[in-house]
Coordinates of C-alpha atoms in Angstrom, one line a residue:
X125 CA 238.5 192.0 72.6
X126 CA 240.7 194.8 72.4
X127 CA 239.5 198.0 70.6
X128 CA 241.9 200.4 69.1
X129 CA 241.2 203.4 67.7
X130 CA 243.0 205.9 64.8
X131 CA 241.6 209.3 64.1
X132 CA 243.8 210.2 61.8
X133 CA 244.7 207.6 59.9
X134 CA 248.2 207.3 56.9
X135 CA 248.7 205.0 53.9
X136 CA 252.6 205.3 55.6
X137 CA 254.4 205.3 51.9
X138 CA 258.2 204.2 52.1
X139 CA 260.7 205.3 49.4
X140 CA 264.3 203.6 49.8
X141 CA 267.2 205.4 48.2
X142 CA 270.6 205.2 48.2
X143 CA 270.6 209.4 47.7
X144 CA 268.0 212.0 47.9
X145 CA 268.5 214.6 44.8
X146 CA 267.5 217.7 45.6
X147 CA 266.0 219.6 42.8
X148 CA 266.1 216.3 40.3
X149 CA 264.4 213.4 39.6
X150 CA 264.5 210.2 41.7
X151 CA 263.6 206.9 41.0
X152 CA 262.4 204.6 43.5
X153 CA 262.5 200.7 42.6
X154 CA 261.6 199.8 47.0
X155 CA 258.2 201.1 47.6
X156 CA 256.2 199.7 50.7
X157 CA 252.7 200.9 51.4
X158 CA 251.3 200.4 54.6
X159 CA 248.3 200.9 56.6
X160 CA 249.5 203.5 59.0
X161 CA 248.2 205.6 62.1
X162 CA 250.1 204.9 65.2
X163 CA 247.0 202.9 66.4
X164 CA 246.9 200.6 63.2
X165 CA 250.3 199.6 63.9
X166 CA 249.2 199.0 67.5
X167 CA 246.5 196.8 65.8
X168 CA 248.9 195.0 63.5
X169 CA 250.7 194.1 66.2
X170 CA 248.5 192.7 68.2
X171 CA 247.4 190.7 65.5
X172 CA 250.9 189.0 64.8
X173 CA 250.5 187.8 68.6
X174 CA 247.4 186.2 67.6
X175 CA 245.5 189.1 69.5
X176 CA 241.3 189.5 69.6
X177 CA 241.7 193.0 68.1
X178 CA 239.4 195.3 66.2
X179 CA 240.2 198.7 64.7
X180 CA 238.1 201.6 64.6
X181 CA 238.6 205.1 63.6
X182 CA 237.6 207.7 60.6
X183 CA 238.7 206.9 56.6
X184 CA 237.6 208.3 53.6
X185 CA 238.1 208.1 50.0
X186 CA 240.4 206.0 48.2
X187 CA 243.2 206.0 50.6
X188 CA 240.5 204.5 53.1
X189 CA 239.6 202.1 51.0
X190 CA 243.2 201.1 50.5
X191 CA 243.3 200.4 54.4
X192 CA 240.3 198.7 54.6
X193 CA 241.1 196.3 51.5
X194 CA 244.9 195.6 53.2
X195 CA 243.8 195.2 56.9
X196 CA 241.0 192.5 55.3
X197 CA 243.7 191.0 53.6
X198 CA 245.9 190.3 56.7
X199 CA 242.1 189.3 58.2
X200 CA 242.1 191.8 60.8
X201 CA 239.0 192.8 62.4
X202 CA 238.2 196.7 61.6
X203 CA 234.4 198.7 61.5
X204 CA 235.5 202.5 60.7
X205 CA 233.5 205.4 60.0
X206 CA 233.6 206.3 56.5
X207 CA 233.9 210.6 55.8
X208 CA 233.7 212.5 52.8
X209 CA 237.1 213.7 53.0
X210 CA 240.8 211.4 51.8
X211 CA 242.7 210.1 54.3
X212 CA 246.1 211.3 54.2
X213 CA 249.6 209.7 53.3
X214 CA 252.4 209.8 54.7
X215 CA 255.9 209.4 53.3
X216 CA 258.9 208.5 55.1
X217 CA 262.3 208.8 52.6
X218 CA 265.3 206.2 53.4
X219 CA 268.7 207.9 52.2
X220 CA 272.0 208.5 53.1
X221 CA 271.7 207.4 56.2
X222 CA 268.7 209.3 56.9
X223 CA 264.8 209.3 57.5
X224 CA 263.1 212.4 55.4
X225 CA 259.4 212.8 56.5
X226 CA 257.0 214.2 54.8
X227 CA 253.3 214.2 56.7
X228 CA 250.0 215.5 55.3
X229 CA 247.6 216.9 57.8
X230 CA 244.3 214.9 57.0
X231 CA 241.0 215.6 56.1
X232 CA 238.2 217.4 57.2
X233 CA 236.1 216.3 59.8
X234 CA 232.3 217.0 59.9
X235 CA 230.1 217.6 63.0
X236 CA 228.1 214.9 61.6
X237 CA 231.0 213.1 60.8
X238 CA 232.2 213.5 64.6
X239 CA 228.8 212.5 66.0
X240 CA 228.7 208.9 63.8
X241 CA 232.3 208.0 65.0
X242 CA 231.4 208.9 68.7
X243 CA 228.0 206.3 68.1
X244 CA 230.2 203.8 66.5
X245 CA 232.4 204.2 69.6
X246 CA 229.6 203.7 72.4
X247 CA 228.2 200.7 70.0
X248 CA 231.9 199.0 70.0
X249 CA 232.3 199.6 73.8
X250 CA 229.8 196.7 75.0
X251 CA 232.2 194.6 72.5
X252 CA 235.5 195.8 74.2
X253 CA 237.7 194.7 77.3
X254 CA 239.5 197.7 77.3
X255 CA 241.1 200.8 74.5
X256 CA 243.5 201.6 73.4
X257 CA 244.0 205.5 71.0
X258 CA 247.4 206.3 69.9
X259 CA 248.1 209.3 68.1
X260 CA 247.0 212.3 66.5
X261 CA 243.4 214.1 66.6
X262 CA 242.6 215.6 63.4
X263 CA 242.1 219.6 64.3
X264 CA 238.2 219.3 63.7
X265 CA 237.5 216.9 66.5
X266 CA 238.9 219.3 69.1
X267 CA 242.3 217.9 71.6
X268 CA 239.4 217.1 74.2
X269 CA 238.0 214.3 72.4
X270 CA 240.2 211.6 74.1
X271 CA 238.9 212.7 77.4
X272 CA 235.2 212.4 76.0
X273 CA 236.2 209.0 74.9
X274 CA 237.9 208.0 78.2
X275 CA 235.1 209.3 80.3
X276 CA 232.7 207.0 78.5
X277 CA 235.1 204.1 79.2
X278 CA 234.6 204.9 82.6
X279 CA 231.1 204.6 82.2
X280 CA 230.9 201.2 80.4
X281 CA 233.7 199.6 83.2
X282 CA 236.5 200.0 80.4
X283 CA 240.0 200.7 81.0
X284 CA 241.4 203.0 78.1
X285 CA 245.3 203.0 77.4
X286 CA 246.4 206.2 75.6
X287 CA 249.6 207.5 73.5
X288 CA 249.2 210.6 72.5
X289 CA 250.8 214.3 73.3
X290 CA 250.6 218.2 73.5
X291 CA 247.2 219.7 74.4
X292 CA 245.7 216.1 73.3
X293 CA 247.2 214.5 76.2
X294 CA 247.3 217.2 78.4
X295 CA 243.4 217.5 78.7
X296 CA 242.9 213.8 78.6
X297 CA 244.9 213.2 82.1
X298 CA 241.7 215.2 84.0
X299 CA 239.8 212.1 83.1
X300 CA 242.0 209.4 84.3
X301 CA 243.2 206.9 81.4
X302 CA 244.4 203.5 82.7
X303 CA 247.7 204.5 81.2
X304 CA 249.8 206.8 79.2
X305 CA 253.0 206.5 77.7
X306 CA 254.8 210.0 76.5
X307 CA 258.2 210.0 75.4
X308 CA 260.9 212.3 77.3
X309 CA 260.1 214.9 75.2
X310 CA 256.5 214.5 75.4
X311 CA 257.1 213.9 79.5
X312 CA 258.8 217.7 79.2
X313 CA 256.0 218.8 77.1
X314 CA 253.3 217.7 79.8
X315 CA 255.2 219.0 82.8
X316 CA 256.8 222.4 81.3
X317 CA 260.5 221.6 82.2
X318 CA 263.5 220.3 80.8
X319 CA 263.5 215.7 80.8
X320 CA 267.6 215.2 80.5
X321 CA 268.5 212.6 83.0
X322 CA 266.9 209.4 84.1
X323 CA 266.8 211.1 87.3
X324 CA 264.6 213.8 86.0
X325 CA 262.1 211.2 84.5
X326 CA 262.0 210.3 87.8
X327 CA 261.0 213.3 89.5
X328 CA 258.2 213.6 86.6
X329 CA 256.7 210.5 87.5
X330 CA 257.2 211.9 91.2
X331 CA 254.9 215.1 90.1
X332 CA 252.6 212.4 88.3
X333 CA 251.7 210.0 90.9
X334 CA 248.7 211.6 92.4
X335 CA 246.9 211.9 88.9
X336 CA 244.7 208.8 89.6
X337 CA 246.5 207.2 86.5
X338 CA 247.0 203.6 87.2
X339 CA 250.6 203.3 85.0
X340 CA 252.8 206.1 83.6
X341 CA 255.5 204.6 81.2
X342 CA 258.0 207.4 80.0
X343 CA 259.6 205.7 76.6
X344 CA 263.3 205.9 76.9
X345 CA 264.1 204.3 73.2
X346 CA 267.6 201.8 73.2
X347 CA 267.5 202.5 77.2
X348 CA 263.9 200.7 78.0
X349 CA 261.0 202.7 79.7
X350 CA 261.0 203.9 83.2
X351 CA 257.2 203.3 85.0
X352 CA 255.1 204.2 87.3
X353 CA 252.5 201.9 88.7
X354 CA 251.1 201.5 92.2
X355 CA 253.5 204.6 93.7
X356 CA 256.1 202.2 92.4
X357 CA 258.9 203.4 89.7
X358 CA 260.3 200.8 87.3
X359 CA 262.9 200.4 85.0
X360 CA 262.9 197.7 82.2
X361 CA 266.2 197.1 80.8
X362 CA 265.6 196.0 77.1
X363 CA 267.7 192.7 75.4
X364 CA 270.3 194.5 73.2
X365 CA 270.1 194.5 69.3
X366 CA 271.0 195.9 66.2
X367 CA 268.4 197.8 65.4
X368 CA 266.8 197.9 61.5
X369 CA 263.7 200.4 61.8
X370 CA 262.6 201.9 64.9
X371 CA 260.0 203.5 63.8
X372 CA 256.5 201.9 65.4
X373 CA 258.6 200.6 68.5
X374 CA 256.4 202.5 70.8
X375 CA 252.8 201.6 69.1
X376 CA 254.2 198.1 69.7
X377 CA 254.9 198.6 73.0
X378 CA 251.9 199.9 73.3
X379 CA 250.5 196.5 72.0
X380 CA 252.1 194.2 74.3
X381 CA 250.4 196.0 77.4
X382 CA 247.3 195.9 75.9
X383 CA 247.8 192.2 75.2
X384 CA 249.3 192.1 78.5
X385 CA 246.1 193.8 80.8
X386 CA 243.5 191.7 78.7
X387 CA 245.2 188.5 79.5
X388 CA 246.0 189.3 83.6
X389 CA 250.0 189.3 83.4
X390 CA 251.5 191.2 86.8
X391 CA 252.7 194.5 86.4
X392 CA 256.0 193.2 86.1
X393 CA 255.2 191.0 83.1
X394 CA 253.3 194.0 81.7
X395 CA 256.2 196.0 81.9
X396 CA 258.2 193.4 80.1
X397 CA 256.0 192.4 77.6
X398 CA 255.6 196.0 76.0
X399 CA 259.1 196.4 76.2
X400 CA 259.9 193.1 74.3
X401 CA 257.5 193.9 71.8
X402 CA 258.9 197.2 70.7
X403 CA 262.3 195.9 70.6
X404 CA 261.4 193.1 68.4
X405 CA 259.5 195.6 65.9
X406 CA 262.8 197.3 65.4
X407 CA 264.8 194.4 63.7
X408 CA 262.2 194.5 61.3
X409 CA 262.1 196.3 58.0
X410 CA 258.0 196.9 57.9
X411 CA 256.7 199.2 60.7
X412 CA 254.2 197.7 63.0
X413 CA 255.2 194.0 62.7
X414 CA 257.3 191.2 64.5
X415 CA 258.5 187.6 64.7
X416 CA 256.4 186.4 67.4
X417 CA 258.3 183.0 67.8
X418 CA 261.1 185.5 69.3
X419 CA 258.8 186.5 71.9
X420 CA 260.0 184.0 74.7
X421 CA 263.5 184.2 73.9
X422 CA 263.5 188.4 74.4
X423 CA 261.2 187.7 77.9
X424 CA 264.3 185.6 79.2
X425 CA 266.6 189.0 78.2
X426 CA 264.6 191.7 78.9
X427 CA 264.8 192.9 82.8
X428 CA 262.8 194.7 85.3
X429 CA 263.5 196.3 88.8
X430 CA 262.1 198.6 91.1
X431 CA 263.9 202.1 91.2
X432 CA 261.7 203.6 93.8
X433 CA 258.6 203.3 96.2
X434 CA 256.7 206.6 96.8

């Protein structure tokens, strides 16, 4: 099974217009209303592949109960601490072209709050082949609570996959996550330098290698991911498409390696299989899903090659 967790959960709230009026009144006739959190649409994901998933993370109020009534409908597996405080929502506004965010910061989080979810984690551990946290950690929790959570991986034989950045991700690398996957910017937030070229990914990964982290995979969006694994750099080429909605391409990614690890596919497969994933969650319209009968076809079109040994 394949546990992935979502501190700060969204109901991600769509609003399609064919123009934003500033200072007026719009009216919205395509609403979608979504449970969101990078690592629910990791967990969506994984269940369109027909993935043993579970979800875990902290919900409160009615917005919670809105995610835990719509990921029971789709019969996905979930166990979440529940808090006093409302999960958030976040609006995303379609117009002219353009994507408008608008992201609330989330609720409160308790000390008791903190020390339930880290009880639920240990408890869902013995369950779990390996983790997988994306995103956000609300301000309460502190940015070192991925490394608590990866240390105790270690400690119950778990390998924990994480996609997160800034001071979250920075003081989860001392305790040596299976993998990580930042995005150029995230890679020059890390490293404190300018990430322009592929050739300065490169030299990132270079810097990197000696971390103890199993695979690096620096996001490159329409261009495919550059990797590191096994002081070996990668580049997947991705099949080429028109895309319809980016957004959630990485989380799916994200998905397809964590399918991929659980079910022993080579690094090269791995590689592949992430990168097919995320492509195929931008044709679609709804964030965090895909047409998994394309799967195959995308595998055939997708490539993979090997830049650099170290």
């Amino acid at each position: 099974m394949i546990l992935t967790i979502t501190l700060n959960p969204a109901i991600d709230i769509s609003y399609r217009l064919d123009t934003l009026v500033t200072d007026g009144t719009n009216r919205c006739s395509h609403v979608i209303k979504t449970a969101g959190g990078k690592g629910l649409n990791v967990t969506r994901v994984l269940h369109c592949i027909e993935g043993n998933v579970c979800a875990t993370g902290l919900l409160g109020g009615a917005n919670g109960q809105f995610i835990v009534n719509q990921l029971n409908q789709l019969g996905i597996s979930n166990d979440f601490v529940s808090i006093t405080g409302e999960t958030r929502n976040c609006i995303a506004i379609l117009h002219d072209g353009k994507q408008t965010e608008i992201l609330e910061g989330g609720p409160r989080i308790s000390e008791d709050e903190k020390v339930a979810f880290l009880c639920k984690y240990e408890e869902l551990l013995h369950e779990a082949d390996l983790i997988v946290a994306s995103g956000s950690i609300p301000k309460d929790l502190g940015n070192g609570l991925y490394c608590t959570l990866i240390e105790k991986a270690h400690q119950a034989g778990r390998r924990f996959l994480l996609d997160s950045s800034g001071e979250a991700l920075r003081k989860a690398i001392p305790a040596v996550p299976y993998l990580i996957k930042p995005n150029r910017e995230e890679l020059a937030q890390l490293l404190g330098k300018k990430i322009e070229s592929r050739e300065d990914v490169i030299a990132g990964l270079e810097q990197l290698k000696d971390t103890g982290i199993t695979c690096i995979v620096v996001s490159l969006g329409a261009e495919g991911a550059l990797a590191l694994y096994d002081r070996k750099i990668y580049h997947v080429e991705p099949a080429k498409i028109e895309a319809v909605n980016a957004t959630g391409s990485g989380d799916s990614t994200m998905a397809g390696f964590a399918y991929a690890l659980e079910n022993g596919f080579p690094v090269e497969k791995m590689l592949t299989f992430g990168c097919v994933l995320g492509t195929l969650n931008a044709m679609e319209e709804q964030t965090g899903f895909l047409n998994k009968e394309l799967i195959e076809d995308f595998l055939a079109r997708t490539t993979v090659q090997i830049l650099k040994e170290l």
